[in-house]
Amino acid sequence: MLSYAVRRTLGAVPRVLLVSVLLFLLLRLPAGGPADVFASDPTASPEAIARIEALWGLDRPLHEQYLTWLGNLARGDWGTSFSERRPAREVVLERLGNTLWLTGGALAVGLIAGVALGVATALSRSRAARAALQLLSVVGMSVPTFWSGTLVLLYFGVHLNWIPSGGMGRVGEAFSLPDLAHHLIAPAIVLGSVYVAQWSRFVHAGLEEALREDYVRTARAKGVRRLPRLFRHAFPNAAIPLVTVLGLELPRLVSGAMVTEVVFSWPGLGRLLTTSLLGRDYPVVMAALMLLVALVIVANLLTDLAYGLLDPRVRYG
Amino acid sequence: MDHAAHPARLRLAALLAAVLLALPGFALAQSRATVLSPQEPATLMPHFDLLTLTHEVQHLIFDCLFVVGPDGDYLPQLATEVPTLANGGVSEDGSTYTIRLRDDVQWHDGEPLTSEDVRFTWQVITDEELPIPSRAVWEQVESVETPDDRTAVIRFADTNVNFLGRAASDACFVLPSHLLAGADLNDHGFHRAPVGTGPYTLEQWSAGAFARLEANDAYFDGAPSIDEIVVQFTGGSQATRTALQRGEAELALHLGQADLRFAQGLAGYEVRQGPAHAWWQFWIDNDDPLLSDVRVRRALAHGLDRELITETVMGGVVEPQHAMLPESHWAHDDDVRTYPYDVDAAAALLDEAGWDTVGSDGVRTRDGERLTLEILNIAGEVERRQVIQIAQDLWSDLGIDASIREIDGAGFPSTMAAGDYQLAYGWFGENQEPVFNLWLGTNWQNFGDESALDLLRGVSSTVDREARAAAIREFQRIVAEEAVMLPLAPRPLLNVASDHLDGYAPTLSGSLWNAYAWTLR
């Protein structure tokens, strides 16, 4: 399995390089550059803007700029943020942890509620329950998080005063898990609710199919009780499509967190990326995007490895 | 018998207080003011960032030589007095400024402020190796002499009347030479952990979330009465609204026009306009083949119902603006040519310019060419879009087919500089002592009347303020006469202050310049 993982990772290098070239070029396609954010000020002269561009190497040919960036990256130097004047790595990693808290919370909400709902409706013979699940799926996937987040904030934050108005913790107090949980619960539910509907449908469909399989019927004939039959025999097979979806959705979950971060003032990667893109802070944007690329690759790899754990028939050649 | 003054009781009360204070976890409640800011400073090292909201936070940590007070006059801050001709601080020819520094100012690390700090600040601002975006006025300084620790003599090669304006503006913060001299400031730790002389010290900066500042008890103007100020970076309008509805903030900075009605209905808060010499306008590319015709420009001006826009989109908090500089500016001219909303006058001007045939689609034509215009805009702000859509409708009534092109903010200046636009909507601001970069620097409107521009070129070397005002007013009359651009309305800074915040007095120096004098009721 290890050699498979190493080969998969090395195989991803050309793709990462290609993506990095594309991102580097795409960032520079729109008019204007990092120094132009100053140009609207009545006291910033065109000469000053040109001088800053030269200082930041933005007057050099594009391929030279890319190779310099790549060479520095290979040496572990992600560049210096144009606006914050500190290492881009520091800027990005400081926010990544916050985003992982949010996506982790949303993932937990999505998985726990999605699996529970999927199992419950698969076992239920009620047509109303199935119809309700279908309705929930449509609503869950259709409602944008900026709208649901705003409603949650208004009702639970302003009207009932149950949740904080935003952020990750109380100002001026030391980090504590209960405080983090208090701030995390609303954005995690809002972000996770999108996936509850989707994932419960996968679990529901997979379980329904697995419960009709011969091996489940055999287990039942052998006297295996309902719950062990469900969770030991049927669920692992039903979970394989869910794992595939999870692997594909994980990067989307991180990017989806960006909107939720804005609504709940969550100081994560999404808000950083938004301000860095608007300010054309190329080193920070490249660092954040390349980190997301790495996340996609790792998520895909973990998905493939998870198949082997769920299904012993899967072998890694 | 006076019970309250009984010595035994007083001793007992004092003893009880001492015991309570000594108990773990017991402390007198700290007063805290929370300020909501829609944006976060990228750095707190002065002079590296031009964002107004960055300057607001810097006002808590640093001090300026001078600030602009509530009446629009300069007030000394680190200096003992504002240099003038009368007190001998300004030389007769206006080329030398002698500044006496207070002798009771300390940096947060306890070192005294000296004139060397002033010289060092000038050296930083003009350092070619540093990405300082604005060196205006400071780059014209020939030397900063420091005859003693309390005196800084600033010499220009020629008369320069803009110095006080710059030294009291966003380029005013003085840096500590004893901490920074000789260091590479490009990526110095000072960007995130600044040391100033200001009323507050930065205790915590949680990226993307907040900055927490504690009162500097050694502040030269006395320890601030509020123990702690928290600046929360909300990142957007919704988070600001939620915090205000929950009564969690004492001050919210720079609300958008769209938030105005919401803010006006908030109990316990008051909308306060921060003064700013900024205004909304339509830029016109005067080199554009269609818009180089003054009759077309005047027709656009007559076809723009400024009252309608200020009353609706702008919530009635501003009046229409006709001159280049807003009414708040001392050099504003009331006597410029105005263009009241008049469809008939606009139509007559277009007819006169040859656009006298109206096609079946309602659009005017000239020699078969349709009268089409494109309005450039920065995407993302609802109110901007609304203003442009109203203008689009109004000009459509004249038979002009106006379309909108939206780009992002960073691309706006280079697009304008390249002349890749016809009309563009946006705002612009000038300093208390205007430097006229809009005309003498960028000149995005491609205005080429050299004799008019000479009026502005002479301003910075004219010591007499009335003479300066006369030249600027004459220039404004030319701009209005030729409809070189279309001013729309002033752009005030809309802040919301809590009823229990006393001492809040926004000026051109910002909203937090006097936070040391704030109190909470």
PDB file of C-alpha atoms in Angstrom, chain A residues 30-34 36-46 48-49 51-52 55-56 80 82-87 90 94-95 98 150 153-154 156-158 161-173 262-267 271 277-280, chain B residues 32 40 42-43 48-50 127-136 139 166 170 185-188 191-192 204 207-210 212 230 232-235 238-239 242-243 245-246 248 408-415 428-431 435-438 441-442 444:
ATOM      1  CA  PRO A  30      -6.962  40.477 -15.794  1.00  0.00           C
ATOM      2  CA  ALA A  31      -5.829  44.059 -16.187  1.00  0.00           C
ATOM      3  CA  GLY A  32      -3.836  45.581 -13.345  1.00  0.00           C
ATOM      4  CA  GLY A  33      -1.432  44.203 -10.824  1.00  0.00           C
ATOM      5  CA  PRO A  34      -0.560  44.197  -7.127  1.00  0.00           C
ATOM      6  CA  ASP A  36      -2.266  49.084  -8.870  1.00  0.00           C
ATOM      7  CA  VAL A  37      -4.335  48.713  -5.702  1.00  0.00           C
ATOM      8  CA  PHE A  38      -2.545  51.873  -4.550  1.00  0.00           C
ATOM      9  CA  ALA A  39      -3.144  53.767  -7.773  1.00  0.00           C
ATOM     10  CA  SER A  40      -6.539  55.189  -6.804  1.00  0.00           C
ATOM     11  CA  ASP A  41      -4.978  57.141  -3.957  1.00  0.00           C
ATOM     12  CA  PRO A  42      -4.582  60.838  -4.778  1.00  0.00           C
ATOM     13  CA  THR A  43      -1.000  60.805  -3.540  1.00  0.00           C
ATOM     14  CA  ALA A  44       0.324  57.659  -5.230  1.00  0.00           C
ATOM     15  CA  SER A  45       2.094  58.741  -8.387  1.00  0.00           C
ATOM     16  CA  PRO A  46       2.441  56.516 -11.484  1.00  0.00           C
ATOM     17  CA  ALA A  48       5.764  55.189  -7.386  1.00  0.00           C
ATOM     18  CA  ILE A  49       3.571  52.398  -8.748  1.00  0.00           C
ATOM     19  CA  ARG A  51       8.929  51.549  -8.797  1.00  0.00           C
ATOM     20  CA  ILE A  52       7.013  49.101  -6.597  1.00  0.00           C
ATOM     21  CA  LEU A  55      10.914  46.057  -6.620  1.00  0.00           C
ATOM     22  CA  TRP A  56       8.554  43.083  -6.674  1.00  0.00           C
ATOM     23  CA  THR A  80       6.649  37.146   0.697  1.00  0.00           C
ATOM     24  CA  PHE A  82       3.073  41.815  -1.118  1.00  0.00           C
ATOM     25  CA  SER A  83       0.572  43.367   1.246  1.00  0.00           C
ATOM     26  CA  GLU A  84       1.367  41.828   4.628  1.00  0.00           C
ATOM     27  CA  ARG A  85       5.164  41.877   4.168  1.00  0.00           C
ATOM     28  CA  ARG A  86       5.683  38.476   5.789  1.00  0.00           C
ATOM     29  CA  PRO A  87       6.172  34.949   4.418  1.00  0.00           C
ATOM     30  CA  GLU A  90       2.988  31.898   7.411  1.00  0.00           C
ATOM     31  CA  GLU A  94      -2.214  30.412   9.957  1.00  0.00           C
ATOM     32  CA  ARG A  95      -5.612  30.433   8.215  1.00  0.00           C
ATOM     33  CA  ASN A  98      -9.147  27.658  11.007  1.00  0.00           C
ATOM     34  CA  THR A 150     -27.735  34.785   7.176  1.00  0.00           C
ATOM     35  CA  LEU A 153     -27.419  34.365  12.217  1.00  0.00           C
ATOM     36  CA  LEU A 154     -30.504  36.537  12.323  1.00  0.00           C
ATOM     37  CA  PHE A 156     -30.290  32.248  16.480  1.00  0.00           C
ATOM     38  CA  GLY A 157     -27.786  35.071  16.800  1.00  0.00           C
ATOM     39  CA  VAL A 158     -29.887  38.238  16.907  1.00  0.00           C
ATOM     40  CA  ASN A 161     -29.042  35.270  21.179  1.00  0.00           C
ATOM     41  CA  TRP A 162     -27.967  31.621  21.340  1.00  0.00           C
ATOM     42  CA  ILE A 163     -24.960  31.830  19.060  1.00  0.00           C
ATOM     43  CA  PRO A 164     -22.197  34.448  18.774  1.00  0.00           C
ATOM     44  CA  SER A 165     -22.304  37.013  15.994  1.00  0.00           C
ATOM     45  CA  GLY A 166     -19.190  35.576  14.373  1.00  0.00           C
ATOM     46  CA  GLY A 167     -15.531  34.749  14.735  1.00  0.00           C
ATOM     47  CA  MET A 168     -13.813  31.737  16.272  1.00  0.00           C
ATOM     48  CA  GLY A 169     -13.667  32.656  19.920  1.00  0.00           C
ATOM     49  CA  ARG A 170     -14.189  35.305  22.553  1.00  0.00           C
ATOM     50  CA  VAL A 171     -11.854  38.260  22.198  1.00  0.00           C
ATOM     51  CA  GLY A 172      -9.092  38.406  24.750  1.00  0.00           C
ATOM     52  CA  GLU A 173      -9.672  34.955  26.180  1.00  0.00           C
ATOM     53  CA  VAL A 262     -17.617  35.422   5.039  1.00  0.00           C
ATOM     54  CA  VAL A 263     -21.130  35.144   6.539  1.00  0.00           C
ATOM     55  CA  PHE A 264     -19.878  34.076   9.979  1.00  0.00           C
ATOM     56  CA  SER A 265     -16.670  36.184   9.981  1.00  0.00           C
ATOM     57  CA  TRP A 266     -14.677  32.980  10.291  1.00  0.00           C
ATOM     58  CA  PRO A 267     -10.991  33.872   9.853  1.00  0.00           C
ATOM     59  CA  ARG A 271     -11.669  35.083   3.486  1.00  0.00           C
ATOM     60  CA  LEU A 277      -7.344  37.968  -4.918  1.00  0.00           C
ATOM     61  CA  LEU A 278      -8.860  41.450  -4.786  1.00  0.00           C
ATOM     62  CA  GLY A 279      -5.507  42.865  -3.688  1.00  0.00           C
ATOM     63  CA  ARG A 280      -3.628  40.754  -6.273  1.00  0.00           C
TER      64      ARG A 280
ATOM     65  CA  ARG B  32     -13.606  47.951  26.568  1.00  0.00           C
ATOM     66  CA  GLU B  40      -8.275  44.398   8.068  1.00  0.00           C
ATOM     67  CA  ALA B  42      -2.433  44.297   5.814  1.00  0.00           C
ATOM     68  CA  THR B  43       0.363  45.740   7.921  1.00  0.00           C
ATOM     69  CA  PHE B  48       3.326  50.764   3.613  1.00  0.00           C
ATOM     70  CA  ASP B  49      -0.450  50.686   3.170  1.00  0.00           C
ATOM     71  CA  LEU B  50      -2.818  53.403   1.954  1.00  0.00           C
ATOM     72  CA  ASP B 127      13.766  54.969   0.529  1.00  0.00           C
ATOM     73  CA  GLU B 128      13.901  53.700  -3.072  1.00  0.00           C
ATOM     74  CA  GLU B 129      14.294  50.110  -1.892  1.00  0.00           C
ATOM     75  CA  LEU B 130      11.023  50.059   0.020  1.00  0.00           C
ATOM     76  CA  PRO B 131       7.558  49.580  -1.530  1.00  0.00           C
ATOM     77  CA  ILE B 132       6.163  52.816  -0.114  1.00  0.00           C
ATOM     78  CA  PRO B 133       3.238  53.745  -2.391  1.00  0.00           C
ATOM     79  CA  SER B 134       3.030  57.428  -1.554  1.00  0.00           C
ATOM     80  CA  ARG B 135       6.000  59.706  -1.151  1.00  0.00           C
ATOM     81  CA  ALA B 136       4.124  62.851  -2.101  1.00  0.00           C
ATOM     82  CA  GLU B 139      10.146  63.366  -1.709  1.00  0.00           C
ATOM     83  CA  ARG B 166       0.980  65.772   4.513  1.00  0.00           C
ATOM     84  CA  ASP B 170      -2.097  59.495   6.410  1.00  0.00           C
ATOM     85  CA  LEU B 185      11.935  47.003   6.674  1.00  0.00           C
ATOM     86  CA  ASN B 186      10.669  44.958   3.720  1.00  0.00           C
ATOM     87  CA  ASP B 187       9.654  42.047   5.901  1.00  0.00           C
ATOM     88  CA  HIS B 188      10.478  43.287   9.395  1.00  0.00           C
ATOM     89  CA  HIS B 191       4.778  45.050  10.407  1.00  0.00           C
ATOM     90  CA  ARG B 192       2.846  42.779  12.813  1.00  0.00           C
ATOM     91  CA  GLN B 204      -2.915  40.754  20.174  1.00  0.00           C
ATOM     92  CA  ALA B 207      -5.358  37.434  11.655  1.00  0.00           C
ATOM     93  CA  GLY B 208      -8.737  37.795   9.980  1.00  0.00           C
ATOM     94  CA  ALA B 209     -10.502  38.290  13.308  1.00  0.00           C
ATOM     95  CA  PHE B 210      -9.484  41.206  15.548  1.00  0.00           C
ATOM     96  CA  ARG B 212      -6.775  43.972  20.774  1.00  0.00           C
ATOM     97  CA  VAL B 230     -10.854  45.829  20.209  1.00  0.00           C
ATOM     98  CA  GLN B 232     -12.977  43.563  14.937  1.00  0.00           C
ATOM     99  CA  PHE B 233     -12.484  42.820  11.252  1.00  0.00           C
ATOM    100  CA  THR B 234     -15.976  41.865  10.149  1.00  0.00           C
ATOM    101  CA  GLY B 235     -15.188  41.256   6.502  1.00  0.00           C
ATOM    102  CA  GLN B 238     -23.853  41.131   7.325  1.00  0.00           C
ATOM    103  CA  ALA B 239     -21.434  40.520  10.196  1.00  0.00           C
ATOM    104  CA  THR B 242     -25.423  41.349  13.326  1.00  0.00           C
ATOM    105  CA  ALA B 243     -22.910  42.784  15.789  1.00  0.00           C
ATOM    106  CA  GLN B 245     -28.127  44.501  16.317  1.00  0.00           C
ATOM    107  CA  ARG B 246     -26.708  42.649  19.312  1.00  0.00           C
ATOM    108  CA  GLU B 248     -21.779  44.399  20.677  1.00  0.00           C
ATOM    109  CA  ASP B 408     -12.266  44.305 -10.458  1.00  0.00           C
ATOM    110  CA  GLY B 409     -10.767  47.105  -8.387  1.00  0.00           C
ATOM    111  CA  ALA B 410      -7.137  46.232  -9.023  1.00  0.00           C
ATOM    112  CA  GLY B 411      -7.690  46.384 -12.771  1.00  0.00           C
ATOM    113  CA  PHE B 412      -9.459  49.756 -12.689  1.00  0.00           C
ATOM    114  CA  PRO B 413      -6.413  52.079 -12.546  1.00  0.00           C
ATOM    115  CA  SER B 414      -4.488  50.389 -15.343  1.00  0.00           C
ATOM    116  CA  THR B 415      -7.605  50.234 -17.537  1.00  0.00           C
ATOM    117  CA  PHE B 428     -11.808  60.202  -5.799  1.00  0.00           C
ATOM    118  CA  GLY B 429     -10.450  62.148  -2.867  1.00  0.00           C
ATOM    119  CA  GLU B 430      -8.186  65.089  -2.271  1.00  0.00           C
ATOM    120  CA  ASN B 431      -6.108  66.091   0.708  1.00  0.00           C
ATOM    121  CA  VAL B 435      -1.740  67.580  -4.572  1.00  0.00           C
ATOM    122  CA  PHE B 436      -3.890  67.237  -7.743  1.00  0.00           C
ATOM    123  CA  ASN B 437      -2.502  63.880  -8.778  1.00  0.00           C
ATOM    124  CA  LEU B 438      -5.826  63.378 -10.603  1.00  0.00           C
ATOM    125  CA  GLY B 441      -0.269  62.788 -12.269  1.00  0.00           C
ATOM    126  CA  THR B 442      -2.649  60.161 -13.576  1.00  0.00           C
ATOM    127  CA  TRP B 444      -7.104  59.563 -16.607  1.00  0.00           C
TER     128      TRP B 444
END
